[in-house]
Amino acid sequence: MTQSKTALVLHGGAGVLAKRSYDREVEHMRGLAERGRTLLKDGMSAMDVVTDIIKALEASGLYVAGKGSSPSSDGRYELDAAIMDGPTRMAGAVASIEGFIHPIEAARTVMENTPHVLVAGDGAARLARKHGMKEVSDPVNYYKPAAVPDGRAIATGTVGCVALDTQGRLAAGTSTGGTLNKTPGRVGDCPLIGSGTWADSYVAVSCTGQGEYFIRALAAGTVASRIRYLHESPEEAAIYALKDVKRLGGDGGIIAVGADGRIAFPYNSQGMKFAAVFTDGHIEAGVRAA
Ligand code: ASP
């Protein structure tokens, strides 16, 4: 079935500092939203657009993912990422991967080139190497932790993207350096399918916030279930999931796009960096600061 409606939302994390300017990030995200809009209109698949946008977010150094990742408590950079294809519900993820420019590509390789969904640690690195992914040759100089702007730390700042393409296909992806000073080996919600990332034929979802709460709330899966079984809108379902996260003591944000192109990007943390392309083509970008 060919339909013409396309939509996209991306986020740069729910961790924001009240008085810091995020003009650079917002400008960057607006540019990516424009790029995503063009790629979708040109007929690129939601899966390829999500991959493309997340790679750009990872390479920018502006967010706590890829180049901007924050280190674990022992100074190492252990990254998580996941990607999911709505129509097939194929998914791939890497956890605690070290030494690669684009963890999202490694996640996609897990989906496309293995029978698995999640590969962690050294195994993930070996798989990425085998498939020729770009490596970080000098971690000390490559990473520029975006979580510590001007010496002031924020704990979180994951990136994510959800898209609906001209064929009606949905896809979601999330990539993160995790939380600042995390315990070595800690895995957050992003690479756990149904917690931080989800896509099916109803909705594509990517979450951001302290991952432990999103895991315990099964946040992304909850959004999907409420849409599927209760026929809620992406906005209603995402707000419900965030309330559950809050009940457990956490906060953060969720981006979602439904099969009809309705989008949502609520948050209940101090703010969320985001850009959104609505079905009529207009773009909104900003830092939603509370
Ligand atoms: N959810 C991420 C994690 O816990 C952090 C974030 O969203 O910034 O690893």
Short mmCIF file of C-alpha atoms and ligand atoms in Angstrom, two decimals:
data_model
loop_
_atom_site.label_atom_id
_atom_site.label_comp_id
_atom_site.label_asym_id
_atom_site.label_seq_id
_atom_site.Cartn_x
_atom_site.Cartn_y
_atom_site.Cartn_z
CA MET A 1 0.00 0.00 0.00
CA THR A 2 1.40 3.39 -0.97
CA GLN A 3 0.35 6.31 1.16
CA SER A 4 1.81 9.76 1.05
CA LYS A 5 1.73 10.75 4.71
CA THR A 6 5.15 10.87 6.31
CA ALA A 7 6.19 12.03 9.76
CA LEU A 8 9.28 12.01 11.93
CA VAL A 9 10.37 12.94 15.43
CA LEU A 10 13.88 12.98 16.86
CA HIS A 11 15.16 13.74 20.32
CA GLY A 12 18.48 14.76 21.81
CA GLY A 13 17.71 13.61 25.31
CA ALA A 14 15.63 14.61 28.30
CA GLY A 15 18.56 15.94 30.32
CA VAL A 16 18.67 19.74 30.15
CA LEU A 17 20.02 22.47 32.37
CA ALA A 18 17.56 25.31 32.98
CA LYS A 19 19.87 28.24 32.20
CA ARG A 20 22.07 26.78 29.48
CA SER A 21 21.49 27.73 25.85
CA TYR A 22 20.71 24.83 23.53
CA ASP A 23 20.61 26.94 20.36
CA ARG A 24 23.28 24.83 18.65
CA GLU A 25 21.49 21.59 19.41
CA VAL A 26 18.12 22.96 18.32
CA GLU A 27 19.57 24.29 15.06
CA HIS A 28 21.26 20.95 14.46
CA MET A 29 18.08 19.00 15.16
CA ARG A 30 16.01 21.32 12.95
CA GLY A 31 18.47 20.69 10.10
CA LEU A 32 18.16 16.95 10.63
CA ALA A 33 14.37 17.18 10.68
CA GLU A 34 14.51 19.00 7.33
CA ARG A 35 16.83 16.33 5.98
CA GLY A 36 14.56 13.56 7.30
CA ARG A 37 11.53 15.22 5.72
CA THR A 38 13.27 15.30 2.32
CA LEU A 39 14.52 11.72 2.56
CA LEU A 40 11.06 10.46 3.50
CA LYS A 41 9.39 12.44 0.69
CA ASP A 42 11.97 10.97 -1.72
CA GLY A 43 10.76 7.52 -0.71
CA MET A 44 13.55 6.37 1.60
CA SER A 45 12.42 3.72 4.08
CA ALA A 46 11.72 4.69 7.68
CA MET A 47 14.46 2.24 8.71
CA ASP A 48 17.08 3.98 6.54
CA VAL A 49 15.99 7.44 7.60
CA VAL A 50 16.13 6.54 11.30
CA THR A 51 19.61 5.08 10.79
CA ASP A 52 20.78 8.14 8.86
CA ILE A 53 19.47 10.64 11.42
CA ILE A 54 20.85 8.75 14.41
CA LYS A 55 24.28 8.47 12.75
CA ALA A 56 24.32 12.25 12.36
CA LEU A 57 23.29 12.73 16.00
CA GLU A 58 26.01 10.29 17.14
CA ALA A 59 28.74 11.97 15.08
CA SER A 60 27.86 15.52 16.16
CA GLY A 61 29.22 15.39 19.71
CA LEU A 62 26.29 17.53 20.84
CA TYR A 63 24.40 14.82 22.73
CA VAL A 64 25.20 12.03 25.18
CA ALA A 65 25.53 9.47 22.40
CA GLY A 66 28.37 8.57 20.05
CA LYS A 67 31.04 11.29 20.19
CA GLY A 68 29.32 13.20 23.03
CA SER A 69 28.95 10.13 25.25
CA SER A 70 29.76 10.33 28.91
CA PRO A 71 32.18 7.86 30.47
CA SER A 72 31.46 5.09 32.95
CA SER A 73 32.89 5.52 36.45
CA ASP A 74 36.16 3.92 35.29
CA GLY A 75 36.55 6.36 32.39
CA ARG A 76 35.57 3.95 29.62
CA TYR A 77 33.00 4.64 26.94
CA GLU A 78 30.43 1.85 26.85
CA LEU A 79 27.57 2.62 24.50
CA ASP A 80 24.08 1.16 23.96
CA ALA A 81 21.88 1.33 20.85
CA ALA A 82 18.82 -0.32 19.34
CA ILE A 83 16.81 -0.22 16.16
CA MET A 84 13.45 -1.78 15.29
CA ASP A 85 11.46 -2.21 12.10
CA GLY A 86 7.69 -1.90 12.58
CA PRO A 87 6.27 -4.08 9.78
CA THR A 88 8.51 -7.09 10.43
CA ARG A 89 9.21 -6.42 14.12
CA MET A 90 12.81 -7.29 13.38
CA ALA A 91 15.07 -5.67 15.96
CA GLY A 92 18.76 -5.35 16.70
CA ALA A 93 20.64 -3.92 19.65
CA VAL A 94 24.09 -3.62 21.16
CA ALA A 95 24.89 -3.04 24.82
CA SER A 96 28.12 -1.78 26.39
CA ILE A 97 29.88 -1.68 23.03
CA GLU A 98 33.25 0.07 23.02
CA GLY A 99 35.25 1.64 20.21
CA PHE A 100 32.78 2.37 17.41
CA ILE A 101 31.70 5.67 15.86
CA HIS A 102 28.15 4.51 15.14
CA PRO A 103 26.62 2.09 17.65
CA ILE A 104 23.32 2.36 15.74
CA GLU A 105 24.97 0.71 12.72
CA ALA A 106 26.21 -2.08 14.95
CA ALA A 107 22.65 -2.52 16.25
CA ARG A 108 21.39 -2.71 12.68
CA THR A 109 24.00 -5.31 11.87
CA VAL A 110 22.75 -7.45 14.74
CA MET A 111 19.27 -7.21 13.21
CA GLU A 112 20.33 -7.86 9.63
CA ASN A 113 23.26 -10.24 9.95
CA THR A 114 22.60 -12.40 13.00
CA PRO A 115 19.68 -14.44 14.32
CA HIS A 116 19.90 -12.43 17.56
CA VAL A 117 18.30 -9.29 18.95
CA LEU A 118 20.86 -8.11 21.51
CA VAL A 119 24.63 -8.59 21.52
CA ALA A 120 26.74 -7.12 24.34
CA GLY A 121 30.28 -6.06 25.17
CA ASP A 122 33.24 -7.59 23.43
CA GLY A 123 31.02 -9.82 21.30
CA ALA A 124 29.27 -6.75 19.93
CA ALA A 125 32.61 -5.09 19.16
CA ARG A 126 33.89 -8.19 17.37
CA LEU A 127 30.71 -8.37 15.31
CA ALA A 128 30.95 -4.68 14.38
CA ARG A 129 34.61 -5.14 13.42
CA LYS A 130 33.78 -8.16 11.31
CA HIS A 131 31.29 -6.05 9.39
CA GLY A 132 33.79 -3.26 8.84
CA MET A 133 32.19 -0.59 11.02
CA LYS A 134 34.15 2.61 11.59
CA GLU A 135 36.25 2.39 14.76
CA VAL A 136 37.34 5.03 17.25
CA SER A 137 41.12 4.90 17.06
CA ASP A 138 41.86 7.32 19.91
CA PRO A 139 39.05 7.27 22.50
CA VAL A 140 40.72 9.83 24.79
CA ASN A 141 40.67 12.48 22.08
CA TYR A 142 37.59 11.35 20.19
CA TYR A 143 34.99 11.57 22.94
CA LYS A 144 33.90 15.00 24.10
CA PRO A 145 31.33 14.32 26.81
CA ALA A 146 28.32 16.50 26.09
CA ALA A 147 27.00 15.65 29.56
CA VAL A 148 29.44 18.06 31.17
CA PRO A 149 28.80 21.39 29.43
CA ASP A 150 30.86 24.18 30.99
CA GLY A 151 31.81 21.77 33.74
CA ARG A 152 28.18 21.42 34.82
CA ALA A 153 27.04 17.83 34.65
CA ILE A 154 23.74 16.53 33.36
CA ALA A 155 23.08 12.86 33.82
CA THR A 156 21.33 12.01 30.56
CA GLY A 157 21.07 13.00 26.89
CA THR A 158 20.37 10.00 24.70
CA VAL A 159 19.36 10.44 21.05
CA GLY A 160 16.47 8.79 19.23
CA CYS A 161 14.39 8.95 16.09
CA VAL A 162 11.03 7.57 14.97
CA ALA A 163 9.65 7.76 11.43
CA LEU A 164 6.72 6.88 9.18
CA ASP A 165 7.56 6.45 5.49
CA THR A 166 5.54 6.73 2.27
CA GLN A 167 4.83 2.99 2.34
CA GLY A 168 3.26 3.25 5.80
CA ARG A 169 6.22 1.60 7.49
CA LEU A 170 7.30 2.65 10.97
CA ALA A 171 10.79 2.42 12.48
CA ALA A 172 12.44 3.49 15.74
CA GLY A 173 16.01 3.80 16.96
CA THR A 174 17.81 4.97 20.08
CA SER A 175 21.50 5.44 20.85
CA THR A 176 23.22 6.48 24.06
CA GLY A 177 26.37 6.76 26.08
CA GLY A 178 24.17 5.91 29.04
CA THR A 179 24.23 7.85 32.26
CA LEU A 180 27.13 9.84 33.62
CA ASN A 181 29.47 7.85 35.88
CA LYS A 182 27.48 4.66 35.44
CA THR A 183 28.85 1.42 36.85
CA PRO A 184 30.99 -0.36 34.24
CA GLY A 185 28.82 -2.88 32.42
CA ARG A 186 25.59 -1.08 33.28
CA VAL A 187 23.00 -1.42 30.53
CA GLY A 188 20.17 1.10 30.22
CA ASP A 189 16.75 0.98 28.62
CA CYS A 190 17.77 1.95 25.06
CA PRO A 191 18.94 -1.47 23.85
CA LEU A 192 16.16 -3.33 25.66
CA ILE A 193 13.39 -3.80 23.13
CA GLY A 194 10.10 -2.71 24.72
CA SER A 195 11.79 -0.55 27.35
CA GLY A 196 13.57 2.30 25.53
CA THR A 197 12.85 1.38 21.92
CA TRP A 198 9.92 -0.20 20.06
CA ALA A 199 8.28 -0.31 16.64
CA ASP A 200 5.34 -2.31 15.30
CA SER A 201 2.64 -1.64 12.74
CA TYR A 202 0.84 0.74 15.13
CA VAL A 203 3.58 2.95 16.51
CA ALA A 204 7.32 3.65 16.72
CA VAL A 205 8.71 4.77 20.08
CA SER A 206 12.01 6.03 21.51
CA CYS A 207 12.51 7.01 25.15
CA THR A 208 14.96 9.13 27.10
CA GLY A 209 15.54 9.56 30.82
CA GLN A 210 17.08 7.56 33.65
CA GLY A 211 16.90 4.15 32.00
CA GLU A 212 16.33 2.09 35.11
CA TYR A 213 12.84 3.59 35.52
CA PHE A 214 11.97 3.08 31.86
CA ILE A 215 12.98 -0.57 32.14
CA ARG A 216 10.83 -1.07 35.22
CA ALA A 217 7.90 0.71 33.54
CA LEU A 218 8.40 -1.21 30.27
CA ALA A 219 7.82 2.26 28.86
CA ALA A 220 8.02 1.83 25.07
CA GLY A 221 6.06 -1.43 25.17
CA THR A 222 3.40 0.19 27.33
CA VAL A 223 2.92 2.93 24.76
CA ALA A 224 2.54 0.30 22.03
CA SER A 225 0.13 -1.86 24.04
CA ARG A 226 -2.11 1.04 24.97
CA ILE A 227 -2.38 2.05 21.33
CA ARG A 228 -2.95 -1.50 20.16
CA TYR A 229 -5.42 -2.64 22.76
CA LEU A 230 -6.97 0.56 24.12
CA HIS A 231 -6.86 2.54 20.87
CA GLU A 232 -5.26 5.51 22.58
CA SER A 233 -3.46 8.17 20.56
CA PRO A 234 0.38 8.19 20.67
CA GLU A 235 0.15 11.31 22.87
CA GLU A 236 -2.24 9.72 25.40
CA ALA A 237 -0.26 6.50 25.54
CA ALA A 238 3.11 8.24 25.92
CA ILE A 239 1.78 10.48 28.69
CA TYR A 240 0.45 7.41 30.49
CA ALA A 241 3.84 5.67 30.27
CA LEU A 242 5.64 8.77 31.54
CA LYS A 243 3.24 8.96 34.50
CA ASP A 244 4.15 5.39 35.34
CA VAL A 245 7.86 6.26 35.13
CA LYS A 246 7.15 9.18 37.50
CA ARG A 247 5.28 6.91 39.92
CA LEU A 248 8.44 4.82 40.19
CA GLY A 249 10.54 7.90 40.92
CA GLY A 250 11.92 8.71 37.46
CA ASP A 251 11.31 11.21 34.72
CA GLY A 252 12.15 11.78 31.07
CA GLY A 253 10.60 12.03 27.63
CA ILE A 254 9.11 9.87 24.90
CA ILE A 255 8.82 10.43 21.15
CA ALA A 256 6.29 8.46 19.14
CA VAL A 257 4.72 8.34 15.69
CA GLY A 258 1.59 6.36 14.88
CA ALA A 259 0.64 4.58 11.66
CA ASP A 260 -1.67 7.49 10.74
CA GLY A 261 1.18 9.99 11.17
CA ARG A 262 0.08 11.41 14.51
CA ILE A 263 3.15 12.29 16.53
CA ALA A 264 3.84 12.87 20.21
CA PHE A 265 6.80 14.17 22.15
CA PRO A 266 5.78 14.64 25.79
CA TYR A 267 8.21 14.81 28.70
CA ASN A 268 8.00 15.20 32.46
CA SER A 269 11.65 15.99 33.18
CA GLN A 270 13.10 19.51 33.23
CA GLY A 271 12.98 19.58 29.46
CA MET A 272 13.66 17.67 26.26
CA LYS A 273 15.60 18.55 23.11
CA PHE A 274 13.50 17.59 20.09
CA ALA A 275 12.56 18.24 16.49
CA ALA A 276 9.37 17.05 14.82
CA VAL A 277 8.06 16.86 11.27
CA PHE A 278 4.26 16.81 11.13
CA THR A 279 2.31 15.16 8.31
CA ASP A 280 1.64 18.57 6.71
CA GLY A 281 5.42 19.04 6.50
CA HIS A 282 5.81 21.75 9.12
CA ILE A 283 8.65 21.42 11.56
CA GLU A 284 8.85 22.25 15.24
CA ALA A 285 12.16 22.16 17.07
CA GLY A 286 13.21 23.28 20.49
CA VAL A 287 14.09 22.51 24.03
CA ARG A 288 10.93 21.89 25.88
CA ALA A 289 11.95 23.31 29.21
CA ALA A 290 9.47 23.08 32.03
N1 ASP B 1 17.95 6.33 28.86
C1 ASP B 1 19.37 6.48 28.87
C2 ASP B 1 19.97 5.46 29.78
O1 ASP B 1 19.50 5.30 30.88
C3 ASP B 1 19.82 7.82 29.25
C4 ASP B 1 19.17 8.97 28.54
O2 ASP B 1 18.06 8.88 28.09
O3 ASP B 1 19.80 10.01 28.40
O4 ASP B 1 20.96 4.87 29.42
#
